[in-house]
């Protein structure tokens, strides 16, 4: 066997598990979703293989556009709050001594060591009318089953995904750049606006994408903390597949969601290149 053929065989052996994973669990399901969008729903659910464009026409129904708009609003608010909290948090962690950086980062990712559903249930215990917060305040505030509870749950779940890429970007900054800005008479705010923020913009975009994407498609938190009162795209797709058994329209919704996420990835890549 020639050395070149041996290198190719070795590369294939190492790539085969990853390629198999992508093909079986990503490309094949995506192809099934794409094919289902052009077929009709059966009388008792499932798919009837007769061509139709009705599934795409239903996507522009005001009812479903309203659900998408509600999802965009909740995901955008969650992302902005995560950015406002995550940026100063990541900045402060980056200024810590090396030993304390590790401790702080472990504290940031510590919630991921607990099951996701258990963490959501913990928020139900905190926000319920007889929960810890109302008991401590001696009130009966309606903290649960509203959009505020959904945003709180999403923020708690995905805030580490904002902090970590921001920290990685801020830590790489050359401190001499900020020192040079200060020596030239720039204020702290001007230095941040003209030096720090532009150089950390790729991290900002990555963090926003990491928070926005799962927030936009999440269906567990709106169901449990929102009580099903605030429908998001993830809840709608789940209902179409599991309750209405309208797989073609559910596939069209899922495809539309994927298209939105692809556009966001393209925007993030373009901004990162420009930055």
PDB file of N, CA and C in Angstrom, residues 151-254:
ATOM      1  N   UNK A 151     -39.075  33.786  30.358  1.00  0.00           N
ATOM      2  CA  UNK A 151     -37.799  34.477  30.133  1.00  0.00           C
ATOM      3  C   UNK A 151     -36.825  34.168  31.253  1.00  0.00           C
ATOM      4  N   UNK A 152     -37.316  34.127  32.490  1.00  0.00           N
ATOM      5  CA  UNK A 152     -36.452  33.795  33.627  1.00  0.00           C
ATOM      6  C   UNK A 152     -35.863  32.402  33.471  1.00  0.00           C
ATOM      7  N   UNK A 153     -36.706  31.433  33.108  1.00  0.00           N
ATOM      8  CA  UNK A 153     -36.221  30.065  32.935  1.00  0.00           C
ATOM      9  C   UNK A 153     -35.230  29.946  31.790  1.00  0.00           C
ATOM     10  N   UNK A 154     -35.513  30.605  30.665  1.00  0.00           N
ATOM     11  CA  UNK A 154     -34.585  30.573  29.525  1.00  0.00           C
ATOM     12  C   UNK A 154     -33.267  31.244  29.878  1.00  0.00           C
ATOM     13  N   UNK A 155     -33.345  32.366  30.570  1.00  0.00           N
ATOM     14  CA  UNK A 155     -32.142  33.097  30.951  1.00  0.00           C
ATOM     15  C   UNK A 155     -31.270  32.249  31.874  1.00  0.00           C
ATOM     16  N   UNK A 156     -31.895  31.640  32.860  1.00  0.00           N
ATOM     17  CA  UNK A 156     -31.135  30.792  33.788  1.00  0.00           C
ATOM     18  C   UNK A 156     -30.492  29.614  33.057  1.00  0.00           C
ATOM     19  N   UNK A 157     -31.207  29.038  32.103  1.00  0.00           N
ATOM     20  CA  UNK A 157     -30.717  27.843  31.421  1.00  0.00           C
ATOM     21  C   UNK A 157     -29.571  28.143  30.465  1.00  0.00           C
ATOM     22  N   UNK A 158     -29.621  29.308  29.801  1.00  0.00           N
ATOM     23  CA  UNK A 158     -28.678  29.551  28.710  1.00  0.00           C
ATOM     24  C   UNK A 158     -27.690  30.675  28.972  1.00  0.00           C
ATOM     25  N   UNK A 159     -27.723  31.303  30.143  1.00  0.00           N
ATOM     26  CA  UNK A 159     -26.761  32.363  30.443  1.00  0.00           C
ATOM     27  C   UNK A 159     -25.311  31.889  30.341  1.00  0.00           C
ATOM     28  N   UNK A 160     -24.962  30.683  30.814  1.00  0.00           N
ATOM     29  CA  UNK A 160     -23.570  30.235  30.639  1.00  0.00           C
ATOM     30  C   UNK A 160     -23.121  30.205  29.188  1.00  0.00           C
ATOM     31  N   UNK A 161     -24.052  29.962  28.252  1.00  0.00           N
ATOM     32  CA  UNK A 161     -23.685  29.943  26.836  1.00  0.00           C
ATOM     33  C   UNK A 161     -23.345  31.335  26.318  1.00  0.00           C
ATOM     34  N   UNK A 162     -23.727  32.369  27.057  1.00  0.00           N
ATOM     35  CA  UNK A 162     -23.321  33.734  26.728  1.00  0.00           C
ATOM     36  C   UNK A 162     -21.984  34.072  27.379  1.00  0.00           C
ATOM     37  N   UNK A 163     -21.810  33.655  28.611  1.00  0.00           N
ATOM     38  CA  UNK A 163     -20.612  34.035  29.355  1.00  0.00           C
ATOM     39  C   UNK A 163     -19.353  33.381  28.780  1.00  0.00           C
ATOM     40  N   UNK A 164     -19.432  32.109  28.443  1.00  0.00           N
ATOM     41  CA  UNK A 164     -18.232  31.375  28.046  1.00  0.00           C
ATOM     42  C   UNK A 164     -17.585  31.909  26.765  1.00  0.00           C
ATOM     43  N   UNK A 165     -18.319  32.122  25.665  1.00  0.00           N
ATOM     44  CA  UNK A 165     -17.654  32.689  24.479  1.00  0.00           C
ATOM     45  C   UNK A 165     -17.180  34.120  24.694  1.00  0.00           C
ATOM     46  N   UNK A 166     -17.913  34.895  25.504  1.00  0.00           N
ATOM     47  CA  UNK A 166     -17.453  36.244  25.810  1.00  0.00           C
ATOM     48  C   UNK A 166     -16.150  36.207  26.598  1.00  0.00           C
ATOM     49  N   UNK A 167     -16.088  35.319  27.566  1.00  0.00           N
ATOM     50  CA  UNK A 167     -14.854  35.192  28.353  1.00  0.00           C
ATOM     51  C   UNK A 167     -13.678  34.802  27.459  1.00  0.00           C
ATOM     52  N   UNK A 168     -13.894  33.842  26.564  1.00  0.00           N
ATOM     53  CA  UNK A 168     -12.822  33.398  25.681  1.00  0.00           C
ATOM     54  C   UNK A 168     -12.313  34.535  24.799  1.00  0.00           C
ATOM     55  N   UNK A 169     -13.216  35.413  24.370  1.00  0.00           N
ATOM     56  CA  UNK A 169     -12.821  36.541  23.516  1.00  0.00           C
ATOM     57  C   UNK A 169     -12.146  37.641  24.331  1.00  0.00           C
ATOM     58  N   UNK A 170     -12.708  37.984  25.485  1.00  0.00           N
ATOM     59  CA  UNK A 170     -12.157  39.073  26.296  1.00  0.00           C
ATOM     60  C   UNK A 170     -10.780  38.708  26.831  1.00  0.00           C
ATOM     61  N   UNK A 171     -10.590  37.437  27.198  1.00  0.00           N
ATOM     62  CA  UNK A 171      -9.305  37.031  27.769  1.00  0.00           C
ATOM     63  C   UNK A 171      -8.166  37.179  26.764  1.00  0.00           C
ATOM     64  N   UNK A 172      -8.481  37.081  25.466  1.00  0.00           N
ATOM     65  CA  UNK A 172      -7.448  37.180  24.436  1.00  0.00           C
ATOM     66  C   UNK A 172      -7.055  38.617  24.125  1.00  0.00           C
ATOM     67  N   UNK A 173      -7.793  39.597  24.655  1.00  0.00           N
ATOM     68  CA  UNK A 173      -7.483  40.991  24.355  1.00  0.00           C
ATOM     69  C   UNK A 173      -6.118  41.368  24.907  1.00  0.00           C
ATOM     70  N   UNK A 174      -5.364  42.124  24.137  1.00  0.00           N
ATOM     71  CA  UNK A 174      -4.076  42.628  24.590  1.00  0.00           C
ATOM     72  C   UNK A 174      -4.315  43.815  25.528  1.00  0.00           C
ATOM     73  N   UNK A 175      -3.950  43.722  26.807  1.00  0.00           N
ATOM     74  CA  UNK A 175      -4.198  44.836  27.733  1.00  0.00           C
ATOM     75  C   UNK A 175      -3.470  46.117  27.334  1.00  0.00           C
ATOM     76  N   UNK A 176      -2.407  45.993  26.531  1.00  0.00           N
ATOM     77  CA  UNK A 176      -1.687  47.187  26.111  1.00  0.00           C
ATOM     78  C   UNK A 176      -2.536  48.094  25.222  1.00  0.00           C
ATOM     79  N   UNK A 177      -3.529  47.505  24.531  1.00  0.00           N
ATOM     80  CA  UNK A 177      -4.403  48.328  23.703  1.00  0.00           C
ATOM     81  C   UNK A 177      -5.237  49.271  24.565  1.00  0.00           C
ATOM     82  N   UNK A 178      -5.764  48.769  25.674  1.00  0.00           N
ATOM     83  CA  UNK A 178      -6.540  49.620  26.575  1.00  0.00           C
ATOM     84  C   UNK A 178      -5.641  50.645  27.270  1.00  0.00           C
ATOM     85  N   UNK A 179      -4.415  50.226  27.601  1.00  0.00           N
ATOM     86  CA  UNK A 179      -3.480  51.156  28.216  1.00  0.00           C
ATOM     87  C   UNK A 179      -3.117  52.276  27.245  1.00  0.00           C
ATOM     88  N   UNK A 180      -2.920  51.932  25.982  1.00  0.00           N
ATOM     89  CA  UNK A 180      -2.598  52.952  24.980  1.00  0.00           C
ATOM     90  C   UNK A 180      -3.755  53.925  24.816  1.00  0.00           C
ATOM     91  N   UNK A 181      -4.983  53.419  24.826  1.00  0.00           N
ATOM     92  CA  UNK A 181      -6.150  54.284  24.716  1.00  0.00           C
ATOM     93  C   UNK A 181      -6.231  55.247  25.893  1.00  0.00           C
ATOM     94  N   UNK A 182      -5.968  54.728  27.093  1.00  0.00           N
ATOM     95  CA  UNK A 182      -5.999  55.605  28.273  1.00  0.00           C
ATOM     96  C   UNK A 182      -4.878  56.637  28.221  1.00  0.00           C
ATOM     97  N   UNK A 183      -3.692  56.238  27.759  1.00  0.00           N
ATOM     98  CA  UNK A 183      -2.568  57.174  27.669  1.00  0.00           C
ATOM     99  C   UNK A 183      -2.825  58.296  26.667  1.00  0.00           C
ATOM    100  N   UNK A 184      -3.664  57.991  25.664  1.00  0.00           N
ATOM    101  CA  UNK A 184      -4.008  59.012  24.677  1.00  0.00           C
ATOM    102  C   UNK A 184      -5.159  59.895  25.134  1.00  0.00           C
ATOM    103  N   UNK A 185      -5.620  59.722  26.373  1.00  0.00           N
ATOM    104  CA  UNK A 185      -6.623  60.611  26.935  1.00  0.00           C
ATOM    105  C   UNK A 185      -8.045  60.125  26.835  1.00  0.00           C
ATOM    106  N   UNK A 186      -8.267  58.908  26.379  1.00  0.00           N
ATOM    107  CA  UNK A 186      -9.635  58.398  26.258  1.00  0.00           C
ATOM    108  C   UNK A 186     -10.163  58.005  27.637  1.00  0.00           C
ATOM    109  N   UNK A 187     -11.441  58.272  27.845  1.00  0.00           N
ATOM    110  CA  UNK A 187     -12.082  57.859  29.089  1.00  0.00           C
ATOM    111  C   UNK A 187     -12.328  56.354  29.073  1.00  0.00           C
ATOM    112  N   UNK A 188     -12.735  55.821  30.217  1.00  0.00           N
ATOM    113  CA  UNK A 188     -13.005  54.395  30.292  1.00  0.00           C
ATOM    114  C   UNK A 188     -14.121  53.979  29.352  1.00  0.00           C
ATOM    115  N   UNK A 189     -15.170  54.810  29.260  1.00  0.00           N
ATOM    116  CA  UNK A 189     -16.286  54.480  28.382  1.00  0.00           C
ATOM    117  C   UNK A 189     -15.852  54.540  26.918  1.00  0.00           C
ATOM    118  N   UNK A 190     -15.053  55.547  26.563  1.00  0.00           N
ATOM    119  CA  UNK A 190     -14.577  55.656  25.177  1.00  0.00           C
ATOM    120  C   UNK A 190     -13.686  54.482  24.808  1.00  0.00           C
ATOM    121  N   UNK A 191     -12.838  54.075  25.728  1.00  0.00           N
ATOM    122  CA  UNK A 191     -11.982  52.913  25.482  1.00  0.00           C
ATOM    123  C   UNK A 191     -12.815  51.665  25.259  1.00  0.00           C
ATOM    124  N   UNK A 192     -13.855  51.509  26.078  1.00  0.00           N
ATOM    125  CA  UNK A 192     -14.724  50.345  25.903  1.00  0.00           C
ATOM    126  C   UNK A 192     -15.438  50.397  24.562  1.00  0.00           C
ATOM    127  N   UNK A 193     -15.944  51.594  24.201  1.00  0.00           N
ATOM    128  CA  UNK A 193     -16.754  51.723  22.985  1.00  0.00           C
ATOM    129  C   UNK A 193     -15.906  51.582  21.717  1.00  0.00           C
ATOM    130  N   UNK A 194     -14.676  52.072  21.733  1.00  0.00           N
ATOM    131  CA  UNK A 194     -13.875  52.108  20.510  1.00  0.00           C
ATOM    132  C   UNK A 194     -12.790  51.038  20.442  1.00  0.00           C
ATOM    133  N   UNK A 195     -12.484  50.413  21.572  1.00  0.00           N
ATOM    134  CA  UNK A 195     -11.420  49.405  21.571  1.00  0.00           C
ATOM    135  C   UNK A 195     -11.962  48.038  21.999  1.00  0.00           C
ATOM    136  N   UNK A 196     -12.490  47.974  23.228  1.00  0.00           N
ATOM    137  CA  UNK A 196     -12.871  46.674  23.787  1.00  0.00           C
ATOM    138  C   UNK A 196     -14.046  46.057  23.042  1.00  0.00           C
ATOM    139  N   UNK A 197     -15.132  46.816  22.881  1.00  0.00           N
ATOM    140  CA  UNK A 197     -16.335  46.264  22.257  1.00  0.00           C
ATOM    141  C   UNK A 197     -16.103  45.819  20.815  1.00  0.00           C
ATOM    142  N   UNK A 198     -15.468  46.637  19.951  1.00  0.00           N
ATOM    143  CA  UNK A 198     -15.244  46.155  18.575  1.00  0.00           C
ATOM    144  C   UNK A 198     -14.401  44.887  18.515  1.00  0.00           C
ATOM    145  N   UNK A 199     -13.402  44.770  19.396  1.00  0.00           N
ATOM    146  CA  UNK A 199     -12.533  43.595  19.359  1.00  0.00           C
ATOM    147  C   UNK A 199     -13.213  42.349  19.926  1.00  0.00           C
ATOM    148  N   UNK A 200     -14.229  42.555  20.748  1.00  0.00           N
ATOM    149  CA  UNK A 200     -14.946  41.405  21.319  1.00  0.00           C
ATOM    150  C   UNK A 200     -16.268  41.139  20.607  1.00  0.00           C
ATOM    151  N   UNK A 201     -16.520  41.841  19.514  1.00  0.00           N
ATOM    152  CA  UNK A 201     -17.776  41.666  18.803  1.00  0.00           C
ATOM    153  C   UNK A 201     -18.007  40.233  18.316  1.00  0.00           C
ATOM    154  N   UNK A 202     -16.971  39.513  17.829  1.00  0.00           N
ATOM    155  CA  UNK A 202     -17.221  38.103  17.468  1.00  0.00           C
ATOM    156  C   UNK A 202     -17.729  37.272  18.640  1.00  0.00           C
ATOM    157  N   UNK A 203     -17.190  37.502  19.830  1.00  0.00           N
ATOM    158  CA  UNK A 203     -17.677  36.791  21.001  1.00  0.00           C
ATOM    159  C   UNK A 203     -19.100  37.179  21.355  1.00  0.00           C
ATOM    160  N   UNK A 204     -19.431  38.462  21.183  1.00  0.00           N
ATOM    161  CA  UNK A 204     -20.797  38.923  21.432  1.00  0.00           C
ATOM    162  C   UNK A 204     -21.770  38.234  20.490  1.00  0.00           C
ATOM    163  N   UNK A 205     -21.428  38.178  19.207  1.00  0.00           N
ATOM    164  CA  UNK A 205     -22.310  37.549  18.234  1.00  0.00           C
ATOM    165  C   UNK A 205     -22.455  36.049  18.507  1.00  0.00           C
ATOM    166  N   UNK A 206     -21.357  35.396  18.856  1.00  0.00           N
ATOM    167  CA  UNK A 206     -21.419  33.960  19.146  1.00  0.00           C
ATOM    168  C   UNK A 206     -22.290  33.698  20.373  1.00  0.00           C
ATOM    169  N   UNK A 207     -22.091  34.490  21.437  1.00  0.00           N
ATOM    170  CA  UNK A 207     -22.898  34.319  22.640  1.00  0.00           C
ATOM    171  C   UNK A 207     -24.377  34.571  22.382  1.00  0.00           C
ATOM    172  N   UNK A 208     -24.671  35.623  21.621  1.00  0.00           N
ATOM    173  CA  UNK A 208     -26.072  35.915  21.298  1.00  0.00           C
ATOM    174  C   UNK A 208     -26.693  34.780  20.496  1.00  0.00           C
ATOM    175  N   UNK A 209     -25.929  34.217  19.580  1.00  0.00           N
ATOM    176  CA  UNK A 209     -26.443  33.104  18.776  1.00  0.00           C
ATOM    177  C   UNK A 209     -26.684  31.874  19.642  1.00  0.00           C
ATOM    178  N   UNK A 210     -25.751  31.604  20.552  1.00  0.00           N
ATOM    179  CA  UNK A 210     -25.886  30.438  21.432  1.00  0.00           C
ATOM    180  C   UNK A 210     -27.093  30.547  22.351  1.00  0.00           C
ATOM    181  N   UNK A 211     -27.473  31.761  22.712  1.00  0.00           N
ATOM    182  CA  UNK A 211     -28.631  31.947  23.589  1.00  0.00           C
ATOM    183  C   UNK A 211     -29.920  32.029  22.773  1.00  0.00           C
ATOM    184  N   UNK A 212     -29.886  32.759  21.667  1.00  0.00           N
ATOM    185  CA  UNK A 212     -31.101  32.987  20.887  1.00  0.00           C
ATOM    186  C   UNK A 212     -31.633  31.699  20.267  1.00  0.00           C
ATOM    187  N   UNK A 213     -30.747  30.882  19.700  1.00  0.00           N
ATOM    188  CA  UNK A 213     -31.193  29.690  18.968  1.00  0.00           C
ATOM    189  C   UNK A 213     -31.952  28.718  19.869  1.00  0.00           C
ATOM    190  N   UNK A 214     -31.399  28.279  21.014  1.00  0.00           N
ATOM    191  CA  UNK A 214     -32.184  27.363  21.855  1.00  0.00           C
ATOM    192  C   UNK A 214     -33.388  28.029  22.499  1.00  0.00           C
ATOM    193  N   UNK A 215     -33.310  29.341  22.763  1.00  0.00           N
ATOM    194  CA  UNK A 215     -34.465  30.034  23.336  1.00  0.00           C
ATOM    195  C   UNK A 215     -35.615  30.091  22.335  1.00  0.00           C
ATOM    196  N   UNK A 216     -35.299  30.304  21.078  1.00  0.00           N
ATOM    197  CA  UNK A 216     -36.313  30.433  20.039  1.00  0.00           C
ATOM    198  C   UNK A 216     -37.059  29.115  19.814  1.00  0.00           C
ATOM    199  N   UNK A 217     -36.338  27.993  19.902  1.00  0.00           N
ATOM    200  CA  UNK A 217     -36.966  26.707  19.621  1.00  0.00           C
ATOM    201  C   UNK A 217     -37.355  25.904  20.848  1.00  0.00           C
ATOM    202  N   UNK A 218     -37.147  26.451  22.046  1.00  0.00           N
ATOM    203  CA  UNK A 218     -37.426  25.688  23.260  1.00  0.00           C
ATOM    204  C   UNK A 218     -38.931  25.479  23.432  1.00  0.00           C
ATOM    205  N   UNK A 219     -39.327  24.296  23.912  1.00  0.00           N
ATOM    206  CA  UNK A 219     -40.741  24.042  24.180  1.00  0.00           C
ATOM    207  C   UNK A 219     -40.985  23.533  25.594  1.00  0.00           C
ATOM    208  N   UNK A 220     -39.928  23.089  26.287  1.00  0.00           N
ATOM    209  CA  UNK A 220     -40.101  22.564  27.645  1.00  0.00           C
ATOM    210  C   UNK A 220     -40.387  23.692  28.625  1.00  0.00           C
ATOM    211  N   UNK A 221     -39.583  24.748  28.587  1.00  0.00           N
ATOM    212  CA  UNK A 221     -39.752  25.860  29.534  1.00  0.00           C
ATOM    213  C   UNK A 221     -41.074  26.592  29.313  1.00  0.00           C
ATOM    214  N   UNK A 222     -41.467  26.930  28.073  1.00  0.00           N
ATOM    215  CA  UNK A 222     -42.792  27.555  27.901  1.00  0.00           C
ATOM    216  C   UNK A 222     -43.939  26.672  28.392  1.00  0.00           C
ATOM    217  N   UNK A 223     -43.774  25.365  28.262  1.00  0.00           N
ATOM    218  CA  UNK A 223     -44.826  24.444  28.698  1.00  0.00           C
ATOM    219  C   UNK A 223     -44.906  24.381  30.219  1.00  0.00           C
ATOM    220  N   UNK A 224     -43.753  24.329  30.893  1.00  0.00           N
ATOM    221  CA  UNK A 224     -43.731  24.115  32.335  1.00  0.00           C
ATOM    222  C   UNK A 224     -43.816  25.425  33.123  1.00  0.00           C
ATOM    223  N   UNK A 225     -43.053  26.434  32.718  1.00  0.00           N
ATOM    224  CA  UNK A 225     -43.072  27.709  33.442  1.00  0.00           C
ATOM    225  C   UNK A 225     -44.131  28.660  32.895  1.00  0.00           C
ATOM    226  N   UNK A 226     -44.497  28.486  31.626  1.00  0.00           N
ATOM    227  CA  UNK A 226     -45.531  29.334  31.042  1.00  0.00           C
ATOM    228  C   UNK A 226     -46.914  28.740  31.137  1.00  0.00           C
ATOM    229  N   UNK A 227     -46.992  27.482  31.544  1.00  0.00           N
ATOM    230  CA  UNK A 227     -48.293  26.833  31.669  1.00  0.00           C
ATOM    231  C   UNK A 227     -49.021  26.657  30.353  1.00  0.00           C
ATOM    232  N   UNK A 228     -48.305  26.724  29.235  1.00  0.00           N
ATOM    233  CA  UNK A 228     -48.946  26.589  27.930  1.00  0.00           C
ATOM    234  C   UNK A 228     -49.732  27.809  27.499  1.00  0.00           C
ATOM    235  N   UNK A 229     -49.641  28.925  28.280  1.00  0.00           N
ATOM    236  CA  UNK A 229     -50.406  30.124  27.932  1.00  0.00           C
ATOM    237  C   UNK A 229     -49.727  30.947  26.845  1.00  0.00           C
ATOM    238  N   UNK A 230     -48.427  30.843  26.756  1.00  0.00           N
ATOM    239  CA  UNK A 230     -47.672  31.594  25.760  1.00  0.00           C
ATOM    240  C   UNK A 230     -47.040  30.598  24.794  1.00  0.00           C
ATOM    241  N   UNK A 231     -47.657  30.418  23.641  1.00  0.00           N
ATOM    242  CA  UNK A 231     -47.203  29.414  22.681  1.00  0.00           C
ATOM    243  C   UNK A 231     -45.998  29.919  21.905  1.00  0.00           C
ATOM    244  N   UNK A 232     -44.972  29.076  21.830  1.00  0.00           N
ATOM    245  CA  UNK A 232     -43.792  29.388  21.035  1.00  0.00           C
ATOM    246  C   UNK A 232     -43.677  28.369  19.898  1.00  0.00           C
ATOM    247  N   UNK A 233     -42.741  28.617  19.000  1.00  0.00           N
ATOM    248  CA  UNK A 233     -42.607  27.768  17.817  1.00  0.00           C
ATOM    249  C   UNK A 233     -42.360  26.319  18.206  1.00  0.00           C
ATOM    250  N   UNK A 234     -41.516  26.097  19.216  1.00  0.00           N
ATOM    251  CA  UNK A 234     -41.240  24.736  19.641  1.00  0.00           C
ATOM    252  C   UNK A 234     -42.482  24.015  20.107  1.00  0.00           C
ATOM    253  N   UNK A 235     -43.344  24.724  20.875  1.00  0.00           N
ATOM    254  CA  UNK A 235     -44.606  24.115  21.330  1.00  0.00           C
ATOM    255  C   UNK A 235     -45.517  23.788  20.145  1.00  0.00           C
ATOM    256  N   UNK A 236     -45.542  24.683  19.151  1.00  0.00           N
ATOM    257  CA  UNK A 236     -46.399  24.474  17.991  1.00  0.00           C
ATOM    258  C   UNK A 236     -45.940  23.263  17.188  1.00  0.00           C
ATOM    259  N   UNK A 237     -44.637  23.134  16.966  1.00  0.00           N
ATOM    260  CA  UNK A 237     -44.111  21.989  16.223  1.00  0.00           C
ATOM    261  C   UNK A 237     -44.401  20.698  16.978  1.00  0.00           C
ATOM    262  N   UNK A 238     -44.196  20.724  18.284  1.00  0.00           N
ATOM    263  CA  UNK A 238     -44.471  19.529  19.097  1.00  0.00           C
ATOM    264  C   UNK A 238     -45.947  19.142  19.001  1.00  0.00           C
ATOM    265  N   UNK A 239     -46.823  20.132  19.056  1.00  0.00           N
ATOM    266  CA  UNK A 239     -48.256  19.836  18.986  1.00  0.00           C
ATOM    267  C   UNK A 239     -48.649  19.274  17.630  1.00  0.00           C
ATOM    268  N   UNK A 240     -48.071  19.801  16.574  1.00  0.00           N
ATOM    269  CA  UNK A 240     -48.415  19.319  15.237  1.00  0.00           C
ATOM    270  C   UNK A 240     -47.982  17.866  15.042  1.00  0.00           C
ATOM    271  N   UNK A 241     -46.828  17.500  15.604  1.00  0.00           N
ATOM    272  CA  UNK A 241     -46.336  16.138  15.436  1.00  0.00           C
ATOM    273  C   UNK A 241     -47.040  15.153  16.369  1.00  0.00           C
ATOM    274  N   UNK A 242     -47.207  15.529  17.650  1.00  0.00           N
ATOM    275  CA  UNK A 242     -47.648  14.565  18.654  1.00  0.00           C
ATOM    276  C   UNK A 242     -49.129  14.634  18.970  1.00  0.00           C
ATOM    277  N   UNK A 243     -49.770  15.793  18.804  1.00  0.00           N
ATOM    278  CA  UNK A 243     -51.187  15.923  19.134  1.00  0.00           C
ATOM    279  C   UNK A 243     -52.056  15.932  17.883  1.00  0.00           C
ATOM    280  N   UNK A 244     -51.798  16.877  16.984  1.00  0.00           N
ATOM    281  CA  UNK A 244     -52.587  16.941  15.753  1.00  0.00           C
ATOM    282  C   UNK A 244     -52.193  15.847  14.762  1.00  0.00           C
ATOM    283  N   UNK A 245     -51.000  15.280  14.936  1.00  0.00           N
ATOM    284  CA  UNK A 245     -50.480  14.246  14.040  1.00  0.00           C
ATOM    285  C   UNK A 245     -50.446  14.727  12.591  1.00  0.00           C
ATOM    286  N   UNK A 246     -50.209  16.016  12.443  1.00  0.00           N
ATOM    287  CA  UNK A 246     -50.078  16.606  11.108  1.00  0.00           C
ATOM    288  C   UNK A 246     -48.585  16.711  10.797  1.00  0.00           C
ATOM    289  N   UNK A 247     -47.984  15.603  10.422  1.00  0.00           N
ATOM    290  CA  UNK A 247     -46.554  15.564  10.192  1.00  0.00           C
ATOM    291  C   UNK A 247     -46.102  16.459   9.041  1.00  0.00           C
ATOM    292  N   UNK A 248     -46.828  16.541   7.927  1.00  0.00           N
ATOM    293  CA  UNK A 248     -46.374  17.441   6.855  1.00  0.00           C
ATOM    294  C   UNK A 248     -46.283  18.901   7.285  1.00  0.00           C
ATOM    295  N   UNK A 249     -47.331  19.411   7.960  1.00  0.00           N
ATOM    296  CA  UNK A 249     -47.272  20.806   8.390  1.00  0.00           C
ATOM    297  C   UNK A 249     -46.248  20.986   9.507  1.00  0.00           C
ATOM    298  N   UNK A 250     -46.138  20.011  10.412  1.00  0.00           N
ATOM    299  CA  UNK A 250     -45.091  20.081  11.429  1.00  0.00           C
ATOM    300  C   UNK A 250     -43.712  20.126  10.799  1.00  0.00           C
ATOM    301  N   UNK A 251     -43.522  19.365   9.723  1.00  0.00           N
ATOM    302  CA  UNK A 251     -42.241  19.391   9.016  1.00  0.00           C
ATOM    303  C   UNK A 251     -41.999  20.747   8.369  1.00  0.00           C
ATOM    304  N   UNK A 252     -43.062  21.367   7.813  1.00  0.00           N
ATOM    305  CA  UNK A 252     -42.919  22.699   7.213  1.00  0.00           C
ATOM    306  C   UNK A 252     -42.523  23.725   8.274  1.00  0.00           C
ATOM    307  N   UNK A 253     -43.132  23.636   9.453  1.00  0.00           N
ATOM    308  CA  UNK A 253     -42.760  24.538  10.543  1.00  0.00           C
ATOM    309  C   UNK A 253     -41.309  24.321  10.968  1.00  0.00           C
ATOM    310  N   UNK A 254     -40.914  23.053  11.088  1.00  0.00           N
ATOM    311  CA  UNK A 254     -39.539  22.750  11.472  1.00  0.00           C
ATOM    312  C   UNK A 254     -38.555  23.255  10.422  1.00  0.00           C
TER     313      UNK A 254
END
